[in-house]
PDB file of C-alpha atoms in Angstrom:
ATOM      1  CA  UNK A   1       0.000   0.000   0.000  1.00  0.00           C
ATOM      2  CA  UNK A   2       1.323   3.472  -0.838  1.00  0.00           C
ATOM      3  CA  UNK A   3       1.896   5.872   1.964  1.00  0.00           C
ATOM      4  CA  UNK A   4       2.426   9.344  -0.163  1.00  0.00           C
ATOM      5  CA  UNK A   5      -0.801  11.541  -0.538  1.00  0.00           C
ATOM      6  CA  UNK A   6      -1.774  11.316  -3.744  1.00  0.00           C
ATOM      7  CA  UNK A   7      -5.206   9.786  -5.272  1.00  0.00           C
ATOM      8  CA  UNK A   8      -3.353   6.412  -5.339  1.00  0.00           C
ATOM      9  CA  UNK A   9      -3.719   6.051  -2.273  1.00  0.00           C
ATOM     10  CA  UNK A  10      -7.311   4.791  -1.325  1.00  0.00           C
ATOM     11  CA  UNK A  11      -7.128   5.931   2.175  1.00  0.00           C
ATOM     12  CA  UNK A  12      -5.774   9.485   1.020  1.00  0.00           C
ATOM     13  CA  UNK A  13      -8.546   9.309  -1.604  1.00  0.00           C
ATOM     14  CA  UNK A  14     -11.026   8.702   0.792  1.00  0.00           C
ATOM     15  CA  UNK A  15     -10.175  10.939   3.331  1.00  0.00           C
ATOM     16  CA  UNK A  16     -10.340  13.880   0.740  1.00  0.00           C
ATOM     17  CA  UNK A  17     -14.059  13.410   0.364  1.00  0.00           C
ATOM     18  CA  UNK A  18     -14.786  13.195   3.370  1.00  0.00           C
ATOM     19  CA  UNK A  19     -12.981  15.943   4.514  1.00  0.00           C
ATOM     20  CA  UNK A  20     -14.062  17.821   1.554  1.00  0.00           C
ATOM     21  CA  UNK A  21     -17.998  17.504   2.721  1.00  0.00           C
ATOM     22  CA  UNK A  22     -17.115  18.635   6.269  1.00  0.00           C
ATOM     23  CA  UNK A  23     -15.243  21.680   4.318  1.00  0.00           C
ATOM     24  CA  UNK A  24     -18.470  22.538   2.888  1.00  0.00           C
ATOM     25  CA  UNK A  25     -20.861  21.995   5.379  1.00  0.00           C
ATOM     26  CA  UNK A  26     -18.341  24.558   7.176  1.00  0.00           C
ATOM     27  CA  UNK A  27     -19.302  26.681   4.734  1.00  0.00           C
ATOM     28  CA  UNK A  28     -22.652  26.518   4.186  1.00  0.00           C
ATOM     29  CA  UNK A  29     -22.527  27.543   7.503  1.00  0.00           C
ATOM     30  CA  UNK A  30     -21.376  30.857   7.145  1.00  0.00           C
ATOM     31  CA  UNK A  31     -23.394  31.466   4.644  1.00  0.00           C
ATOM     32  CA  UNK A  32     -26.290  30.724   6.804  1.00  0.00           C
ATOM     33  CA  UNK A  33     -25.401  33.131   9.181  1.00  0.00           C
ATOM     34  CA  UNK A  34     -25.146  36.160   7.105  1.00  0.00           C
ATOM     35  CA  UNK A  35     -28.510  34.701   5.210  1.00  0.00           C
ATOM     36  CA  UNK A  36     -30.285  35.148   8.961  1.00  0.00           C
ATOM     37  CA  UNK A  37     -28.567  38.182   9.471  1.00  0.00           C
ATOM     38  CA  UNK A  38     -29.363  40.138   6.389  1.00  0.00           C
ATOM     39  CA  UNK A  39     -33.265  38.751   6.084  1.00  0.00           C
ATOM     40  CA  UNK A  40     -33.711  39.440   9.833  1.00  0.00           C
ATOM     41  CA  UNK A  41     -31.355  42.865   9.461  1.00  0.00           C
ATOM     42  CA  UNK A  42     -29.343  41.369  12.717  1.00  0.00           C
ATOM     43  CA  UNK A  43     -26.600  43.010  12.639  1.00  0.00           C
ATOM     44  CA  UNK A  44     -23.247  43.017  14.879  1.00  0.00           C
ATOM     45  CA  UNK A  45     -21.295  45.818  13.303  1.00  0.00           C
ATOM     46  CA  UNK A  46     -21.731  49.645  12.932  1.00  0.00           C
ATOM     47  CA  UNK A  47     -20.486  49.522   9.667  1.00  0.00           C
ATOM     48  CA  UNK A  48     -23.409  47.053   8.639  1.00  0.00           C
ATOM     49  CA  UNK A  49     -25.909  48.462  10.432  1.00  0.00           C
ATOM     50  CA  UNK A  50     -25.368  51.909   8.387  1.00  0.00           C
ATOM     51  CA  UNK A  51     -24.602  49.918   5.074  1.00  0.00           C
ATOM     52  CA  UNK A  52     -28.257  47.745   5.554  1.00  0.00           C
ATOM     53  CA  UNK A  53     -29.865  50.950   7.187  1.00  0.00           C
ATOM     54  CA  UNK A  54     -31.009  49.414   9.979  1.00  0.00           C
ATOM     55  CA  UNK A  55     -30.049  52.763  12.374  1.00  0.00           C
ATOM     56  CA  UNK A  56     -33.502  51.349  14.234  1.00  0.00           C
ATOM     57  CA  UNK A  57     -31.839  48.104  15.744  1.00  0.00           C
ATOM     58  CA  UNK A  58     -28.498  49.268  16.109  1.00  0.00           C
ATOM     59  CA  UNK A  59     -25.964  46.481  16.789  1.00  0.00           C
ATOM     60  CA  UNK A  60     -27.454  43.352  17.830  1.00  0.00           C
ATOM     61  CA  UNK A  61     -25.606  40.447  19.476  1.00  0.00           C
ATOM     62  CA  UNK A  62     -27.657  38.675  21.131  1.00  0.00           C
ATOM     63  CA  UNK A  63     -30.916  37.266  18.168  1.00  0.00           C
ATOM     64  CA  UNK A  64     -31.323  34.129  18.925  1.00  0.00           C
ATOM     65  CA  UNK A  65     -31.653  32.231  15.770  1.00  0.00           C
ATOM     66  CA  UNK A  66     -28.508  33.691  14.266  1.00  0.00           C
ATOM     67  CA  UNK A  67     -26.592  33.109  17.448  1.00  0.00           C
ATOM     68  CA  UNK A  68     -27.461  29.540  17.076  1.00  0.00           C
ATOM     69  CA  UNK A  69     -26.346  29.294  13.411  1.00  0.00           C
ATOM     70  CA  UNK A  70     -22.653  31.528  14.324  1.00  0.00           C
ATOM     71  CA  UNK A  71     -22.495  28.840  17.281  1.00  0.00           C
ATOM     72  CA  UNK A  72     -22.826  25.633  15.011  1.00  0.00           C
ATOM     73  CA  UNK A  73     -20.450  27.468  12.634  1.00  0.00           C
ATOM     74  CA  UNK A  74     -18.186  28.071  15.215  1.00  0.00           C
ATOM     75  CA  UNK A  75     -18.156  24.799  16.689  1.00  0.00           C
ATOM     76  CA  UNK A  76     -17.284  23.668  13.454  1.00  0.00           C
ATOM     77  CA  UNK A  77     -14.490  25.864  12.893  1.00  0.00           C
ATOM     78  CA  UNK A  78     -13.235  24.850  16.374  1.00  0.00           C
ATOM     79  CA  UNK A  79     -13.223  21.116  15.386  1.00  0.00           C
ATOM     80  CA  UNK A  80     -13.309  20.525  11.496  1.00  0.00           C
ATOM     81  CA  UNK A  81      -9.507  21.727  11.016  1.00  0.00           C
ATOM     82  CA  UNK A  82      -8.255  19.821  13.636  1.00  0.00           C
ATOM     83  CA  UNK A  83     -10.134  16.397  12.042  1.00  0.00           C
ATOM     84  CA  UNK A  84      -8.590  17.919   8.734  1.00  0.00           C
ATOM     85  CA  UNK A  85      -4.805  18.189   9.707  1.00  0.00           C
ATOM     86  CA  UNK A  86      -4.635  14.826  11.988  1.00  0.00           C
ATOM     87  CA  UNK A  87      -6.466  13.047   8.982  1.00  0.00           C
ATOM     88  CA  UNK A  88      -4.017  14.207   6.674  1.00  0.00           C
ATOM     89  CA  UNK A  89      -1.305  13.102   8.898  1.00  0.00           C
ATOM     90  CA  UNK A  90      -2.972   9.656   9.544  1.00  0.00           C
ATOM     91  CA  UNK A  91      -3.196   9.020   6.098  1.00  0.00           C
ATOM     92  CA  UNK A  92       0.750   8.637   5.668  1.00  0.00           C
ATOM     93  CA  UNK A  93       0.868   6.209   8.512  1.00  0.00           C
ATOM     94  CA  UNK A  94      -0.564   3.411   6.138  1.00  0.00           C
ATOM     95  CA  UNK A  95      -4.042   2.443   7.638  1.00  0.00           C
ATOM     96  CA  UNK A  96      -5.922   0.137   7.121  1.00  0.00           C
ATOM     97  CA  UNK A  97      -8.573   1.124   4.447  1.00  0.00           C
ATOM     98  CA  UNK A  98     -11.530  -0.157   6.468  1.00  0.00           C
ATOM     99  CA  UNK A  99      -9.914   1.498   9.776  1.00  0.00           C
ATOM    100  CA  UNK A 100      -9.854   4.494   8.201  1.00  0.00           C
ATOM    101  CA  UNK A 101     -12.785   4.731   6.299  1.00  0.00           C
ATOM    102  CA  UNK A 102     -14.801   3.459   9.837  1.00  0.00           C
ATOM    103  CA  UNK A 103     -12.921   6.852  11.239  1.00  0.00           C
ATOM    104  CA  UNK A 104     -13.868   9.352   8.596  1.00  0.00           C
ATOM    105  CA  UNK A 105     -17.139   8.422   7.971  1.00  0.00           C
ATOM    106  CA  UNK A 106     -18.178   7.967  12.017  1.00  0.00           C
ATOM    107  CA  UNK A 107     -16.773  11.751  12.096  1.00  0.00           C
ATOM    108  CA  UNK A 108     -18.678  13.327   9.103  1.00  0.00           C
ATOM    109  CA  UNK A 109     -21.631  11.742  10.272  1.00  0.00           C
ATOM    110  CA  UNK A 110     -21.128  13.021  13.733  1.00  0.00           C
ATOM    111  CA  UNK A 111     -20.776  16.647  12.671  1.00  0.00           C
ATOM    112  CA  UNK A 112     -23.039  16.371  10.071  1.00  0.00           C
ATOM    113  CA  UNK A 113     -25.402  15.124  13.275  1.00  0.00           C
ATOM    114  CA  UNK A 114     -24.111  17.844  15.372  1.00  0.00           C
ATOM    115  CA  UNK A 115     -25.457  20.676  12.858  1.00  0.00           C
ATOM    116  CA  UNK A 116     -28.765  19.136  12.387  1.00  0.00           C
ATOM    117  CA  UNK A 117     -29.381  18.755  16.273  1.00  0.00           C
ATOM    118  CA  UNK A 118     -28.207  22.511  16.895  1.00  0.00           C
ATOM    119  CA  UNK A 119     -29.963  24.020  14.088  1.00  0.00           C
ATOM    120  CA  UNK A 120     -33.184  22.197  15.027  1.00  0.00           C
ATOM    121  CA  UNK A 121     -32.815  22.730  18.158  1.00  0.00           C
ATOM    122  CA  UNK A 122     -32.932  18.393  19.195  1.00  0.00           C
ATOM    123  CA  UNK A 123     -32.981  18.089  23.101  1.00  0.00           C
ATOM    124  CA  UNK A 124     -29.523  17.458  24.866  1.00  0.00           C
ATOM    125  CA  UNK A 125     -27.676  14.958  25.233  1.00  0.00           C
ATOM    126  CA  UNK A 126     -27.980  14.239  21.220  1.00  0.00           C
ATOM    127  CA  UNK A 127     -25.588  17.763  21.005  1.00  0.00           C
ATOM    128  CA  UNK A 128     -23.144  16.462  23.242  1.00  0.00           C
ATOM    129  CA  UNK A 129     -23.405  13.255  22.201  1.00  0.00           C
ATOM    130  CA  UNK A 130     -22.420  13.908  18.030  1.00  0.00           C
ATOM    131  CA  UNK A 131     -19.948  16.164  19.553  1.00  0.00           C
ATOM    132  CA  UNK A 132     -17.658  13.707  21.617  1.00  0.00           C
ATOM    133  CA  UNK A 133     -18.045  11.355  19.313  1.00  0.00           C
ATOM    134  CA  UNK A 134     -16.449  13.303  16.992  1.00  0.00           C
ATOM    135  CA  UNK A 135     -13.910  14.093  19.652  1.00  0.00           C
ATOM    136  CA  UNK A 136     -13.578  10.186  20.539  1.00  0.00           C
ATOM    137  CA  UNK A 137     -12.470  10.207  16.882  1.00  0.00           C
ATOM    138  CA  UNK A 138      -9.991  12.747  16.359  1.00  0.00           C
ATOM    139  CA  UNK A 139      -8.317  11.226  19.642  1.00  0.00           C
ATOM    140  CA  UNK A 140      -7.900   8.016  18.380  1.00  0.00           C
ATOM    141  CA  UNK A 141      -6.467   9.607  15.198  1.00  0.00           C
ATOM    142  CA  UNK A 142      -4.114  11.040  17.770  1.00  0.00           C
ATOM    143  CA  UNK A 143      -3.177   7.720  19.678  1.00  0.00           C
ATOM    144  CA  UNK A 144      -2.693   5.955  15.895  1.00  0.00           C
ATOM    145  CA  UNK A 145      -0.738   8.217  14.547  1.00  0.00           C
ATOM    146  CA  UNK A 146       1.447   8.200  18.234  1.00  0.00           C
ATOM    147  CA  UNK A 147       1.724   4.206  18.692  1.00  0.00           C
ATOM    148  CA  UNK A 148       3.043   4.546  14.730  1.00  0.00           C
ATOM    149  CA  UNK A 149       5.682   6.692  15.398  1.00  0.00           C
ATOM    150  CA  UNK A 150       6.820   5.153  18.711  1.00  0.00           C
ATOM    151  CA  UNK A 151       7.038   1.930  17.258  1.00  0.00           C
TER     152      UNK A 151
END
Protein backbone atom coordinates (compact mmCIF):
# COMPACT_ATOMS: atom_id res chain seq x y z
CA UNK A 1 0.00 0.00 0.00
CA UNK A 2 1.32 3.47 -0.84
CA UNK A 3 1.90 5.87 1.96
CA UNK A 4 2.43 9.34 -0.16
CA UNK A 5 -0.80 11.54 -0.54
CA UNK A 6 -1.77 11.32 -3.74
CA UNK A 7 -5.21 9.79 -5.27
CA UNK A 8 -3.35 6.41 -5.34
CA UNK A 9 -3.72 6.05 -2.27
CA UNK A 10 -7.31 4.79 -1.33
CA UNK A 11 -7.13 5.93 2.17
CA UNK A 12 -5.77 9.48 1.02
CA UNK A 13 -8.55 9.31 -1.60
CA UNK A 14 -11.03 8.70 0.79
CA UNK A 15 -10.17 10.94 3.33
CA UNK A 16 -10.34 13.88 0.74
CA UNK A 17 -14.06 13.41 0.36
CA UNK A 18 -14.79 13.19 3.37
CA UNK A 19 -12.98 15.94 4.51
CA UNK A 20 -14.06 17.82 1.55
CA UNK A 21 -18.00 17.50 2.72
CA UNK A 22 -17.11 18.63 6.27
CA UNK A 23 -15.24 21.68 4.32
CA UNK A 24 -18.47 22.54 2.89
CA UNK A 25 -20.86 22.00 5.38
CA UNK A 26 -18.34 24.56 7.18
CA UNK A 27 -19.30 26.68 4.73
CA UNK A 28 -22.65 26.52 4.19
CA UNK A 29 -22.53 27.54 7.50
CA UNK A 30 -21.38 30.86 7.15
CA UNK A 31 -23.39 31.47 4.64
CA UNK A 32 -26.29 30.72 6.80
CA UNK A 33 -25.40 33.13 9.18
CA UNK A 34 -25.15 36.16 7.10
CA UNK A 35 -28.51 34.70 5.21
CA UNK A 36 -30.29 35.15 8.96
CA UNK A 37 -28.57 38.18 9.47
CA UNK A 38 -29.36 40.14 6.39
CA UNK A 39 -33.26 38.75 6.08
CA UNK A 40 -33.71 39.44 9.83
CA UNK A 41 -31.36 42.86 9.46
CA UNK A 42 -29.34 41.37 12.72
CA UNK A 43 -26.60 43.01 12.64
CA UNK A 44 -23.25 43.02 14.88
CA UNK A 45 -21.30 45.82 13.30
CA UNK A 46 -21.73 49.64 12.93
CA UNK A 47 -20.49 49.52 9.67
CA UNK A 48 -23.41 47.05 8.64
CA UNK A 49 -25.91 48.46 10.43
CA UNK A 50 -25.37 51.91 8.39
CA UNK A 51 -24.60 49.92 5.07
CA UNK A 52 -28.26 47.75 5.55
CA UNK A 53 -29.86 50.95 7.19
CA UNK A 54 -31.01 49.41 9.98
CA UNK A 55 -30.05 52.76 12.37
CA UNK A 56 -33.50 51.35 14.23
CA UNK A 57 -31.84 48.10 15.74
CA UNK A 58 -28.50 49.27 16.11
CA UNK A 59 -25.96 46.48 16.79
CA UNK A 60 -27.45 43.35 17.83
CA UNK A 61 -25.61 40.45 19.48
CA UNK A 62 -27.66 38.68 21.13
CA UNK A 63 -30.92 37.27 18.17
CA UNK A 64 -31.32 34.13 18.92
CA UNK A 65 -31.65 32.23 15.77
CA UNK A 66 -28.51 33.69 14.27
CA UNK A 67 -26.59 33.11 17.45
CA UNK A 68 -27.46 29.54 17.08
CA UNK A 69 -26.35 29.29 13.41
CA UNK A 70 -22.65 31.53 14.32
CA UNK A 71 -22.50 28.84 17.28
CA UNK A 72 -22.83 25.63 15.01
CA UNK A 73 -20.45 27.47 12.63
CA UNK A 74 -18.19 28.07 15.21
CA UNK A 75 -18.16 24.80 16.69
CA UNK A 76 -17.28 23.67 13.45
CA UNK A 77 -14.49 25.86 12.89
CA UNK A 78 -13.24 24.85 16.37
CA UNK A 79 -13.22 21.12 15.39
CA UNK A 80 -13.31 20.52 11.50
CA UNK A 81 -9.51 21.73 11.02
CA UNK A 82 -8.26 19.82 13.64
CA UNK A 83 -10.13 16.40 12.04
CA UNK A 84 -8.59 17.92 8.73
CA UNK A 85 -4.80 18.19 9.71
CA UNK A 86 -4.64 14.83 11.99
CA UNK A 87 -6.47 13.05 8.98
CA UNK A 88 -4.02 14.21 6.67
CA UNK A 89 -1.31 13.10 8.90
CA UNK A 90 -2.97 9.66 9.54
CA UNK A 91 -3.20 9.02 6.10
CA UNK A 92 0.75 8.64 5.67
CA UNK A 93 0.87 6.21 8.51
CA UNK A 94 -0.56 3.41 6.14
CA UNK A 95 -4.04 2.44 7.64
CA UNK A 96 -5.92 0.14 7.12
CA UNK A 97 -8.57 1.12 4.45
CA UNK A 98 -11.53 -0.16 6.47
CA UNK A 99 -9.91 1.50 9.78
CA UNK A 100 -9.85 4.49 8.20
CA UNK A 101 -12.79 4.73 6.30
CA UNK A 102 -14.80 3.46 9.84
CA UNK A 103 -12.92 6.85 11.24
CA UNK A 104 -13.87 9.35 8.60
CA UNK A 105 -17.14 8.42 7.97
CA UNK A 106 -18.18 7.97 12.02
CA UNK A 107 -16.77 11.75 12.10
CA UNK A 108 -18.68 13.33 9.10
CA UNK A 109 -21.63 11.74 10.27
CA UNK A 110 -21.13 13.02 13.73
CA UNK A 111 -20.78 16.65 12.67
CA UNK A 112 -23.04 16.37 10.07
CA UNK A 113 -25.40 15.12 13.27
CA UNK A 114 -24.11 17.84 15.37
CA UNK A 115 -25.46 20.68 12.86
CA UNK A 116 -28.77 19.14 12.39
CA UNK A 117 -29.38 18.76 16.27
CA UNK A 118 -28.21 22.51 16.90
CA UNK A 119 -29.96 24.02 14.09
CA UNK A 120 -33.18 22.20 15.03
CA UNK A 121 -32.82 22.73 18.16
CA UNK A 122 -32.93 18.39 19.20
CA UNK A 123 -32.98 18.09 23.10
CA UNK A 124 -29.52 17.46 24.87
CA UNK A 125 -27.68 14.96 25.23
CA UNK A 126 -27.98 14.24 21.22
CA UNK A 127 -25.59 17.76 21.00
CA UNK A 128 -23.14 16.46 23.24
CA UNK A 129 -23.41 13.25 22.20
CA UNK A 130 -22.42 13.91 18.03
CA UNK A 131 -19.95 16.16 19.55
CA UNK A 132 -17.66 13.71 21.62
CA UNK A 133 -18.04 11.35 19.31
CA UNK A 134 -16.45 13.30 16.99
CA UNK A 135 -13.91 14.09 19.65
CA UNK A 136 -13.58 10.19 20.54
CA UNK A 137 -12.47 10.21 16.88
CA UNK A 138 -9.99 12.75 16.36
CA UNK A 139 -8.32 11.23 19.64
CA UNK A 140 -7.90 8.02 18.38
CA UNK A 141 -6.47 9.61 15.20
CA UNK A 142 -4.11 11.04 17.77
CA UNK A 143 -3.18 7.72 19.68
CA UNK A 144 -2.69 5.96 15.90
CA UNK A 145 -0.74 8.22 14.55
CA UNK A 146 1.45 8.20 18.23
CA UNK A 147 1.72 4.21 18.69
CA UNK A 148 3.04 4.55 14.73
CA UNK A 149 5.68 6.69 15.40
CA UNK A 150 6.82 5.15 18.71
CA UNK A 151 7.04 1.93 17.26
Amino acid sequence: MTTSLTLENPVFREFIGYATILILKTLFLGLLTSFYRVTKKIFATEEDVSYFQVKKKGIVLDDPDVERVRRAHQNDLENIPLFVLLGIIYCTTSPALSVALLHFRIFTVARLAHTVVYLFKVPQPARAGAFFTGMCINLSLVFQILFKIAF
